[in-house]
PDB file of C-alpha atoms in Angstrom:
ATOM      1  CA  MET B   1      -8.859-177.422  40.723  1.00  0.00           C
ATOM      2  CA  THR B   2      -9.305-177.323  36.954  1.00  0.00           C
ATOM      3  CA  THR B   3      -9.660-174.312  34.695  1.00  0.00           C
ATOM      4  CA  GLN B   4     -11.651-174.447  31.474  1.00  0.00           C
ATOM      5  CA  ILE B   5     -10.702-171.589  29.226  1.00  0.00           C
ATOM      6  CA  HIS B   6     -12.984-170.384  26.460  1.00  0.00           C
ATOM      7  CA  TYR B   7     -12.075-167.567  24.114  1.00  0.00           C
ATOM      8  CA  ALA B   8     -15.473-166.116  23.275  1.00  0.00           C
ATOM      9  CA  PRO B   9     -16.119-163.516  20.564  1.00  0.00           C
ATOM     10  CA  LYS B  10     -15.903-159.783  21.204  1.00  0.00           C
ATOM     11  CA  GLY B  11     -12.835-160.050  23.373  1.00  0.00           C
ATOM     12  CA  VAL B  12     -14.460-161.980  26.204  1.00  0.00           C
ATOM     13  CA  LEU B  13     -12.254-164.486  27.949  1.00  0.00           C
ATOM     14  CA  ARG B  14     -14.436-166.954  29.835  1.00  0.00           C
ATOM     15  CA  VAL B  15     -12.839-169.158  32.456  1.00  0.00           C
ATOM     16  CA  ARG B  16     -14.728-171.771  34.388  1.00  0.00           C
ATOM     17  CA  LEU B  17     -13.118-172.826  37.669  1.00  0.00           C
ATOM     18  CA  GLU B  18     -13.938-176.236  39.083  1.00  0.00           C
ATOM     19  CA  GLY B  19     -12.965-177.818  42.372  1.00  0.00           C
ATOM     20  CA  GLU B  20     -11.316-176.474  45.509  1.00  0.00           C
ATOM     21  CA  LEU B  21      -9.572-173.109  45.351  1.00  0.00           C
ATOM     22  CA  ASP B  22      -7.039-172.911  48.167  1.00  0.00           C
ATOM     23  CA  HIS B  23      -3.476-171.710  48.641  1.00  0.00           C
ATOM     24  CA  HIS B  24      -2.106-174.996  47.287  1.00  0.00           C
ATOM     25  CA  CYS B  25      -3.700-174.673  43.866  1.00  0.00           C
ATOM     26  CA  ALA B  26      -3.726-170.851  43.728  1.00  0.00           C
ATOM     27  CA  PHE B  27      -0.328-170.697  42.048  1.00  0.00           C
ATOM     28  CA  GLN B  28      -1.360-173.002  39.211  1.00  0.00           C
ATOM     29  CA  VAL B  29      -4.711-171.236  38.655  1.00  0.00           C
ATOM     30  CA  ARG B  30      -2.972-167.895  38.623  1.00  0.00           C
ATOM     31  CA  ARG B  31      -0.402-169.096  36.067  1.00  0.00           C
ATOM     32  CA  GLU B  32      -3.053-170.544  33.738  1.00  0.00           C
ATOM     33  CA  LEU B  33      -5.196-167.421  33.945  1.00  0.00           C
ATOM     34  CA  ASP B  34      -2.257-165.088  33.371  1.00  0.00           C
ATOM     35  CA  GLU B  35      -1.139-167.064  30.327  1.00  0.00           C
ATOM     36  CA  ALA B  36      -4.641-166.825  28.861  1.00  0.00           C
ATOM     37  CA  ILE B  37      -4.905-163.104  29.669  1.00  0.00           C
ATOM     38  CA  ASP B  38      -1.529-162.295  28.169  1.00  0.00           C
ATOM     39  CA  TRP B  39      -2.154-164.397  25.083  1.00  0.00           C
ATOM     40  CA  SER B  40      -5.626-163.062  24.266  1.00  0.00           C
ATOM     41  CA  ALA B  41      -5.527-159.560  25.810  1.00  0.00           C
ATOM     42  CA  PRO B  42      -9.298-159.681  26.385  1.00  0.00           C
ATOM     43  CA  ALA B  43     -11.584-156.708  26.879  1.00  0.00           C
ATOM     44  CA  VAL B  44     -13.433-158.682  29.545  1.00  0.00           C
ATOM     45  CA  LEU B  45     -12.353-161.520  31.777  1.00  0.00           C
ATOM     46  CA  GLU B  46     -15.322-163.510  33.024  1.00  0.00           C
ATOM     47  CA  LEU B  47     -14.702-165.957  35.862  1.00  0.00           C
ATOM     48  CA  ASP B  48     -17.415-168.569  36.208  1.00  0.00           C
ATOM     49  CA  MET B  49     -17.366-169.769  39.818  1.00  0.00           C
ATOM     50  CA  ALA B  50     -20.258-172.260  39.544  1.00  0.00           C
ATOM     51  CA  GLY B  51     -18.007-175.292  39.939  1.00  0.00           C
ATOM     52  CA  VAL B  52     -16.052-174.036  42.948  1.00  0.00           C
ATOM     53  CA  THR B  53     -16.780-176.477  45.780  1.00  0.00           C
ATOM     54  CA  PHE B  54     -14.490-174.837  48.327  1.00  0.00           C
ATOM     55  CA  MET B  55     -12.721-171.504  48.565  1.00  0.00           C
ATOM     56  CA  ASP B  56     -10.830-169.788  51.359  1.00  0.00           C
ATOM     57  CA  SER B  57      -9.216-166.350  51.389  1.00  0.00           C
ATOM     58  CA  SER B  58      -6.600-167.557  48.895  1.00  0.00           C
ATOM     59  CA  GLY B  59      -9.305-167.064  46.264  1.00  0.00           C
ATOM     60  CA  ILE B  60      -9.493-163.353  47.067  1.00  0.00           C
ATOM     61  CA  GLY B  61      -5.836-162.970  46.137  1.00  0.00           C
ATOM     62  CA  VAL B  62      -6.308-164.899  42.902  1.00  0.00           C
ATOM     63  CA  VAL B  63      -9.253-162.747  41.808  1.00  0.00           C
ATOM     64  CA  LEU B  64      -7.714-159.425  42.871  1.00  0.00           C
ATOM     65  CA  GLY B  65      -4.416-160.285  41.206  1.00  0.00           C
ATOM     66  CA  ARG B  66      -6.144-161.036  37.888  1.00  0.00           C
ATOM     67  CA  TYR B  67      -8.207-157.855  38.214  1.00  0.00           C
ATOM     68  CA  LYS B  68      -5.029-155.800  38.549  1.00  0.00           C
ATOM     69  CA  ARG B  69      -3.460-157.537  35.573  1.00  0.00           C
ATOM     70  CA  ILE B  70      -6.415-157.082  33.252  1.00  0.00           C
ATOM     71  CA  LYS B  71      -7.003-153.514  34.390  1.00  0.00           C
ATOM     72  CA  SER B  72      -3.395-152.651  33.581  1.00  0.00           C
ATOM     73  CA  GLN B  73      -4.124-153.874  30.022  1.00  0.00           C
ATOM     74  CA  GLY B  74      -7.246-151.732  29.795  1.00  0.00           C
ATOM     75  CA  GLY B  75      -9.732-154.576  30.271  1.00  0.00           C
ATOM     76  CA  SER B  76     -12.388-155.274  32.862  1.00  0.00           C
ATOM     77  CA  MET B  77     -13.456-158.252  34.882  1.00  0.00           C
ATOM     78  CA  ARG B  78     -16.604-159.893  36.218  1.00  0.00           C
ATOM     79  CA  VAL B  79     -17.435-162.959  38.267  1.00  0.00           C
ATOM     80  CA  VAL B  80     -20.540-165.023  37.481  1.00  0.00           C
ATOM     81  CA  ASN B  81     -22.477-167.892  39.084  1.00  0.00           C
ATOM     82  CA  VAL B  82     -20.897-167.230  42.463  1.00  0.00           C
ATOM     83  CA  PRO B  83     -21.967-169.889  45.004  1.00  0.00           C
ATOM     84  CA  PRO B  84     -23.185-168.545  48.387  1.00  0.00           C
ATOM     85  CA  ARG B  85     -20.059-169.602  50.333  1.00  0.00           C
ATOM     86  CA  VAL B  86     -17.762-167.961  47.810  1.00  0.00           C
ATOM     87  CA  ASP B  87     -20.007-164.915  47.712  1.00  0.00           C
ATOM     88  CA  GLN B  88     -19.712-164.554  51.485  1.00  0.00           C
ATOM     89  CA  ILE B  89     -15.909-164.438  51.283  1.00  0.00           C
ATOM     90  CA  PHE B  90     -15.867-162.055  48.300  1.00  0.00           C
ATOM     91  CA  SER B  91     -18.266-159.737  50.145  1.00  0.00           C
ATOM     92  CA  MET B  92     -16.142-159.874  53.292  1.00  0.00           C
ATOM     93  CA  ALA B  93     -13.196-158.596  51.266  1.00  0.00           C
ATOM     94  CA  GLY B  94     -15.249-155.852  49.595  1.00  0.00           C
ATOM     95  CA  LEU B  95     -14.479-157.335  46.214  1.00  0.00           C
ATOM     96  CA  TYR B  96     -17.720-156.174  44.610  1.00  0.00           C
ATOM     97  CA  ALA B  97     -16.673-152.568  45.040  1.00  0.00           C
ATOM     98  CA  ILE B  98     -14.302-153.093  42.101  1.00  0.00           C
ATOM     99  CA  ILE B  99     -15.388-156.287  40.354  1.00  0.00           C
ATOM    100  CA  ALA B 100     -18.811-156.758  38.750  1.00  0.00           C
ATOM    101  CA  ARG B 101     -20.940-159.719  39.703  1.00  0.00           C
ATOM    102  CA  GLY B 102     -22.932-161.100  36.772  1.00  0.00           C
TER     103      GLY B 102
ATOM    104  CA  MET P   1      -5.682-181.335  77.931  1.00  0.00           C
ATOM    105  CA  GLU P   2      -9.178-182.409  78.841  1.00  0.00           C
ATOM    106  CA  GLN P   3      -9.058-186.159  78.358  1.00  0.00           C
ATOM    107  CA  HIS P   4     -12.735-186.843  78.954  1.00  0.00           C
ATOM    108  CA  LYS P   5     -13.691-185.263  75.655  1.00  0.00           C
ATOM    109  CA  ASN P   6     -13.332-187.103  72.414  1.00  0.00           C
ATOM    110  CA  PHE P   7     -10.317-185.676  70.689  1.00  0.00           C
ATOM    111  CA  MET P   8      -7.938-186.097  67.771  1.00  0.00           C
ATOM    112  CA  GLN P   9      -4.391-185.037  67.151  1.00  0.00           C
ATOM    113  CA  MET P  10      -2.295-185.198  64.038  1.00  0.00           C
ATOM    114  CA  GLU P  11       0.951-183.795  62.786  1.00  0.00           C
ATOM    115  CA  ILE P  12       1.653-182.930  59.184  1.00  0.00           C
ATOM    116  CA  PRO P  13       4.628-181.371  57.416  1.00  0.00           C
ATOM    117  CA  ALA P  14       4.092-177.710  56.577  1.00  0.00           C
ATOM    118  CA  ARG P  15       3.473-178.359  52.880  1.00  0.00           C
ATOM    119  CA  SER P  16       0.653-176.817  50.897  1.00  0.00           C
ATOM    120  CA  GLU P  17      -0.623-180.163  49.599  1.00  0.00           C
ATOM    121  CA  ASN P  18      -1.675-180.924  53.192  1.00  0.00           C
ATOM    122  CA  GLU P  19      -4.185-178.056  53.308  1.00  0.00           C
ATOM    123  CA  GLY P  20      -6.871-180.152  51.642  1.00  0.00           C
ATOM    124  CA  PHE P  21      -6.009-183.129  53.839  1.00  0.00           C
ATOM    125  CA  ALA P  22      -6.400-181.051  57.014  1.00  0.00           C
ATOM    126  CA  ARG P  23      -9.848-179.928  55.799  1.00  0.00           C
ATOM    127  CA  VAL P  24     -10.939-183.505  55.153  1.00  0.00           C
ATOM    128  CA  VAL P  25      -9.739-184.634  58.598  1.00  0.00           C
ATOM    129  CA  ILE P  26     -11.414-181.829  60.540  1.00  0.00           C
ATOM    130  CA  GLY P  27     -14.572-182.306  58.464  1.00  0.00           C
ATOM    131  CA  ALA P  28     -14.703-186.018  59.316  1.00  0.00           C
ATOM    132  CA  PHE P  29     -14.070-185.368  63.011  1.00  0.00           C
ATOM    133  CA  ALA P  30     -16.644-182.558  63.219  1.00  0.00           C
ATOM    134  CA  SER P  31     -19.276-184.683  61.453  1.00  0.00           C
ATOM    135  CA  ARG P  32     -19.826-186.661  64.675  1.00  0.00           C
ATOM    136  CA  LEU P  33     -21.429-183.556  66.160  1.00  0.00           C
ATOM    137  CA  ASP P  34     -24.020-183.610  63.395  1.00  0.00           C
ATOM    138  CA  PRO P  35     -23.349-180.088  62.112  1.00  0.00           C
ATOM    139  CA  THR P  36     -25.319-178.436  59.322  1.00  0.00           C
ATOM    140  CA  MET P  37     -23.618-178.195  55.935  1.00  0.00           C
ATOM    141  CA  GLU P  38     -23.093-174.525  56.676  1.00  0.00           C
ATOM    142  CA  GLU P  39     -21.428-175.182  60.036  1.00  0.00           C
ATOM    143  CA  LEU P  40     -19.225-177.846  58.488  1.00  0.00           C
ATOM    144  CA  ALA P  41     -18.148-175.479  55.720  1.00  0.00           C
ATOM    145  CA  ASP P  42     -17.417-172.777  58.330  1.00  0.00           C
ATOM    146  CA  ILE P  43     -15.129-175.152  60.245  1.00  0.00           C
ATOM    147  CA  LYS P  44     -13.322-176.432  57.159  1.00  0.00           C
ATOM    148  CA  THR P  45     -12.754-172.900  55.866  1.00  0.00           C
ATOM    149  CA  ALA P  46     -11.425-171.608  59.214  1.00  0.00           C
ATOM    150  CA  VAL P  47      -9.074-174.581  59.576  1.00  0.00           C
ATOM    151  CA  SER P  48      -7.898-174.131  56.007  1.00  0.00           C
ATOM    152  CA  GLU P  49      -7.015-170.502  56.834  1.00  0.00           C
ATOM    153  CA  ALA P  50      -5.112-171.386  60.005  1.00  0.00           C
ATOM    154  CA  VAL P  51      -3.193-174.263  58.391  1.00  0.00           C
ATOM    155  CA  THR P  52      -2.380-172.128  55.338  1.00  0.00           C
ATOM    156  CA  ASN P  53      -1.085-169.329  57.569  1.00  0.00           C
ATOM    157  CA  ALA P  54       1.238-171.798  59.297  1.00  0.00           C
ATOM    158  CA  ILE P  55       2.430-173.215  55.965  1.00  0.00           C
ATOM    159  CA  VAL P  56       3.070-169.779  54.477  1.00  0.00           C
ATOM    160  CA  HIS P  57       4.567-167.995  57.470  1.00  0.00           C
ATOM    161  CA  ALA P  58       5.836-170.287  60.219  1.00  0.00           C
ATOM    162  CA  TYR P  59       8.930-171.888  58.790  1.00  0.00           C
ATOM    163  CA  ALA P  60      11.737-170.394  56.746  1.00  0.00           C
ATOM    164  CA  ASN P  61      13.021-173.871  55.817  1.00  0.00           C
ATOM    165  CA  PRO P  62      11.223-177.045  54.719  1.00  0.00           C
ATOM    166  CA  GLY P  63      10.568-179.746  57.273  1.00  0.00           C
ATOM    167  CA  GLY P  64       8.504-177.801  59.810  1.00  0.00           C
ATOM    168  CA  ILE P  65       5.602-179.543  61.487  1.00  0.00           C
ATOM    169  CA  ILE P  66       2.027-178.357  61.988  1.00  0.00           C
ATOM    170  CA  ALA P  67      -0.175-179.944  64.629  1.00  0.00           C
ATOM    171  CA  LEU P  68      -3.938-180.083  64.226  1.00  0.00           C
ATOM    172  CA  GLU P  69      -5.887-180.956  67.351  1.00  0.00           C
ATOM    173  CA  ALA P  70      -9.618-181.016  67.974  1.00  0.00           C
ATOM    174  CA  TRP P  71     -11.896-181.751  70.895  1.00  0.00           C
ATOM    175  CA  ALA P  72     -15.560-182.610  70.560  1.00  0.00           C
ATOM    176  CA  GLU P  73     -18.309-182.377  73.130  1.00  0.00           C
ATOM    177  CA  PRO P  74     -22.029-181.983  72.562  1.00  0.00           C
ATOM    178  CA  HIS P  75     -22.759-178.804  70.590  1.00  0.00           C
ATOM    179  CA  ARG P  76     -19.150-177.647  70.718  1.00  0.00           C
ATOM    180  CA  LEU P  77     -16.025-178.222  68.661  1.00  0.00           C
ATOM    181  CA  GLU P  78     -12.672-176.835  69.685  1.00  0.00           C
ATOM    182  CA  VAL P  79      -9.784-176.809  67.231  1.00  0.00           C
ATOM    183  CA  ALA P  80      -6.144-175.873  67.678  1.00  0.00           C
ATOM    184  CA  VAL P  81      -3.632-175.354  64.882  1.00  0.00           C
ATOM    185  CA  ARG P  82      -0.119-175.199  66.250  1.00  0.00           C
ATOM    186  CA  ASP P  83       3.319-174.641  64.788  1.00  0.00           C
ATOM    187  CA  CYS P  84       6.777-174.272  66.293  1.00  0.00           C
ATOM    188  CA  GLY P  85       7.899-171.661  63.805  1.00  0.00           C
ATOM    189  CA  ARG P  86       9.052-168.078  63.907  1.00  0.00           C
ATOM    190  CA  GLY P  87       5.974-166.701  65.624  1.00  0.00           C
ATOM    191  CA  ILE P  88       4.073-163.491  64.960  1.00  0.00           C
ATOM    192  CA  ASP P  89       5.662-160.329  66.360  1.00  0.00           C
ATOM    193  CA  ASN P  90       2.468-158.313  66.464  1.00  0.00           C
ATOM    194  CA  VAL P  91      -0.660-160.456  66.651  1.00  0.00           C
ATOM    195  CA  THR P  92      -3.069-157.496  66.782  1.00  0.00           C
ATOM    196  CA  GLN P  93      -1.635-156.128  63.561  1.00  0.00           C
ATOM    197  CA  ALA P  94      -1.595-159.571  61.909  1.00  0.00           C
ATOM    198  CA  MET P  95      -5.309-159.966  62.621  1.00  0.00           C
ATOM    199  CA  GLU P  96      -6.291-156.687  60.972  1.00  0.00           C
ATOM    200  CA  PRO P  97      -8.228-157.160  57.731  1.00  0.00           C
ATOM    201  CA  PHE P  98      -5.988-156.896  54.646  1.00  0.00           C
ATOM    202  CA  TYR P  99      -2.772-156.902  56.672  1.00  0.00           C
ATOM    203  CA  THR P 100      -0.316-159.101  54.823  1.00  0.00           C
ATOM    204  CA  THR P 101       3.416-159.631  54.835  1.00  0.00           C
ATOM    205  CA  SER P 102       3.258-161.486  51.509  1.00  0.00           C
ATOM    206  CA  PRO P 103       1.588-159.185  48.950  1.00  0.00           C
ATOM    207  CA  GLU P 104       3.979-160.412  46.239  1.00  0.00           C
ATOM    208  CA  THR P 105       2.436-163.886  46.455  1.00  0.00           C
ATOM    209  CA  GLU P 106      -1.067-162.380  46.449  1.00  0.00           C
ATOM    210  CA  ARG P 107      -1.897-163.246  50.043  1.00  0.00           C
ATOM    211  CA  SER P 108      -4.967-161.131  50.744  1.00  0.00           C
ATOM    212  CA  GLY P 109      -4.493-160.640  54.478  1.00  0.00           C
ATOM    213  CA  MET P 110      -8.052-161.824  55.096  1.00  0.00           C
ATOM    214  CA  GLY P 111      -7.261-165.150  56.771  1.00  0.00           C
ATOM    215  CA  PHE P 112      -7.910-164.124  60.376  1.00  0.00           C
ATOM    216  CA  THR P 113     -10.994-162.135  59.341  1.00  0.00           C
ATOM    217  CA  VAL P 114     -12.425-165.266  57.725  1.00  0.00           C
ATOM    218  CA  MET P 115     -11.632-167.338  60.840  1.00  0.00           C
ATOM    219  CA  GLN P 116     -13.342-164.771  63.073  1.00  0.00           C
ATOM    220  CA  SER P 117     -16.376-164.574  60.808  1.00  0.00           C
ATOM    221  CA  PHE P 118     -16.918-168.329  60.631  1.00  0.00           C
ATOM    222  CA  MET P 119     -16.045-169.406  64.177  1.00  0.00           C
ATOM    223  CA  ASP P 120     -17.503-168.363  67.537  1.00  0.00           C
ATOM    224  CA  GLU P 121     -14.139-167.869  69.227  1.00  0.00           C
ATOM    225  CA  VAL P 122     -10.655-167.321  67.818  1.00  0.00           C
ATOM    226  CA  GLU P 123      -7.588-166.895  70.001  1.00  0.00           C
ATOM    227  CA  VAL P 124      -4.042-166.507  68.806  1.00  0.00           C
ATOM    228  CA  HIS P 125      -1.065-167.156  71.041  1.00  0.00           C
ATOM    229  CA  SER P 126       2.314-166.488  69.554  1.00  0.00           C
ATOM    230  CA  GLN P 127       5.829-166.170  70.821  1.00  0.00           C
ATOM    231  CA  SER P 128       8.584-164.842  68.622  1.00  0.00           C
ATOM    232  CA  GLY P 129      10.914-167.681  67.684  1.00  0.00           C
ATOM    233  CA  HIS P 130       8.793-170.334  69.369  1.00  0.00           C
ATOM    234  CA  GLY P 131       5.651-170.647  67.311  1.00  0.00           C
ATOM    235  CA  THR P 132       1.985-169.856  67.065  1.00  0.00           C
ATOM    236  CA  THR P 133      -1.187-171.540  68.252  1.00  0.00           C
ATOM    237  CA  VAL P 134      -4.586-170.628  66.823  1.00  0.00           C
ATOM    238  CA  ARG P 135      -7.393-171.918  69.012  1.00  0.00           C
ATOM    239  CA  MET P 136     -10.948-171.779  67.681  1.00  0.00           C
ATOM    240  CA  VAL P 137     -14.350-172.793  68.953  1.00  0.00           C
ATOM    241  CA  LYS P 138     -17.465-173.528  66.933  1.00  0.00           C
ATOM    242  CA  ARG P 139     -20.802-174.040  68.610  1.00  0.00           C
ATOM    243  CA  ILE P 140     -22.855-176.572  66.712  1.00  0.00           C
ATOM    244  CA  GLY P 141     -26.612-176.801  66.506  1.00  0.00           C
ATOM    245  CA  CYS P 142     -27.058-173.751  68.722  1.00  0.00           C
ATOM    246  CA  GLU P 143     -28.593-171.367  66.225  1.00  0.00           C
ATOM    247  CA  GLU P 144     -31.348-169.333  67.766  1.00  0.00           C
TER     248      GLU P 144
END
């Protein structure tokens, strides 16, 4: 899994995830995202899921963990371009009750 | 074991880098049953959950082994993920959505829920101190 981080204007931190998001790579993704969040203190974290070719429930933990972190800093979070498989798992976990889907 | 079915068995160390490998193997084996892309993704996701559970929970020390077994017959794939680890004390509780013993590592507790959603049958046999077996069945090409 690779993460492409883009610091957009107006406090938007855009991160594009590409590849397979499982337990094995969750730790690395989480570390890279947290570094970017802490460094830029964004108003909005936008996770672009378009390039995610596989995700299991490990992805729920990654997204929820980042949501908690950014919320504690006063920011918000959204997920965009969510592929159907990923969407199914996010829905199962009730993620959209707290995280916006763009 | 039912020997007349085509089957596969493999053993892998309980290391997280083997999660992707287990998915590739079960995907290749299941492909013989000519599943849809959706069915194949269901199987790979459920196996990924079961193997990850074993890697995260079964063994306190490195070196533990996880067995992945699968049996194929027309329109039906059976998969077993087996470890000889510490076992699950309360399987009913472990299978509840959002139940996790590892919140500090951001485990969501949704693994069994995902397995149950994507497979037609999921059975968990566990004995404290002796290990856990997750047995799952996916019917293939049977959509009404």
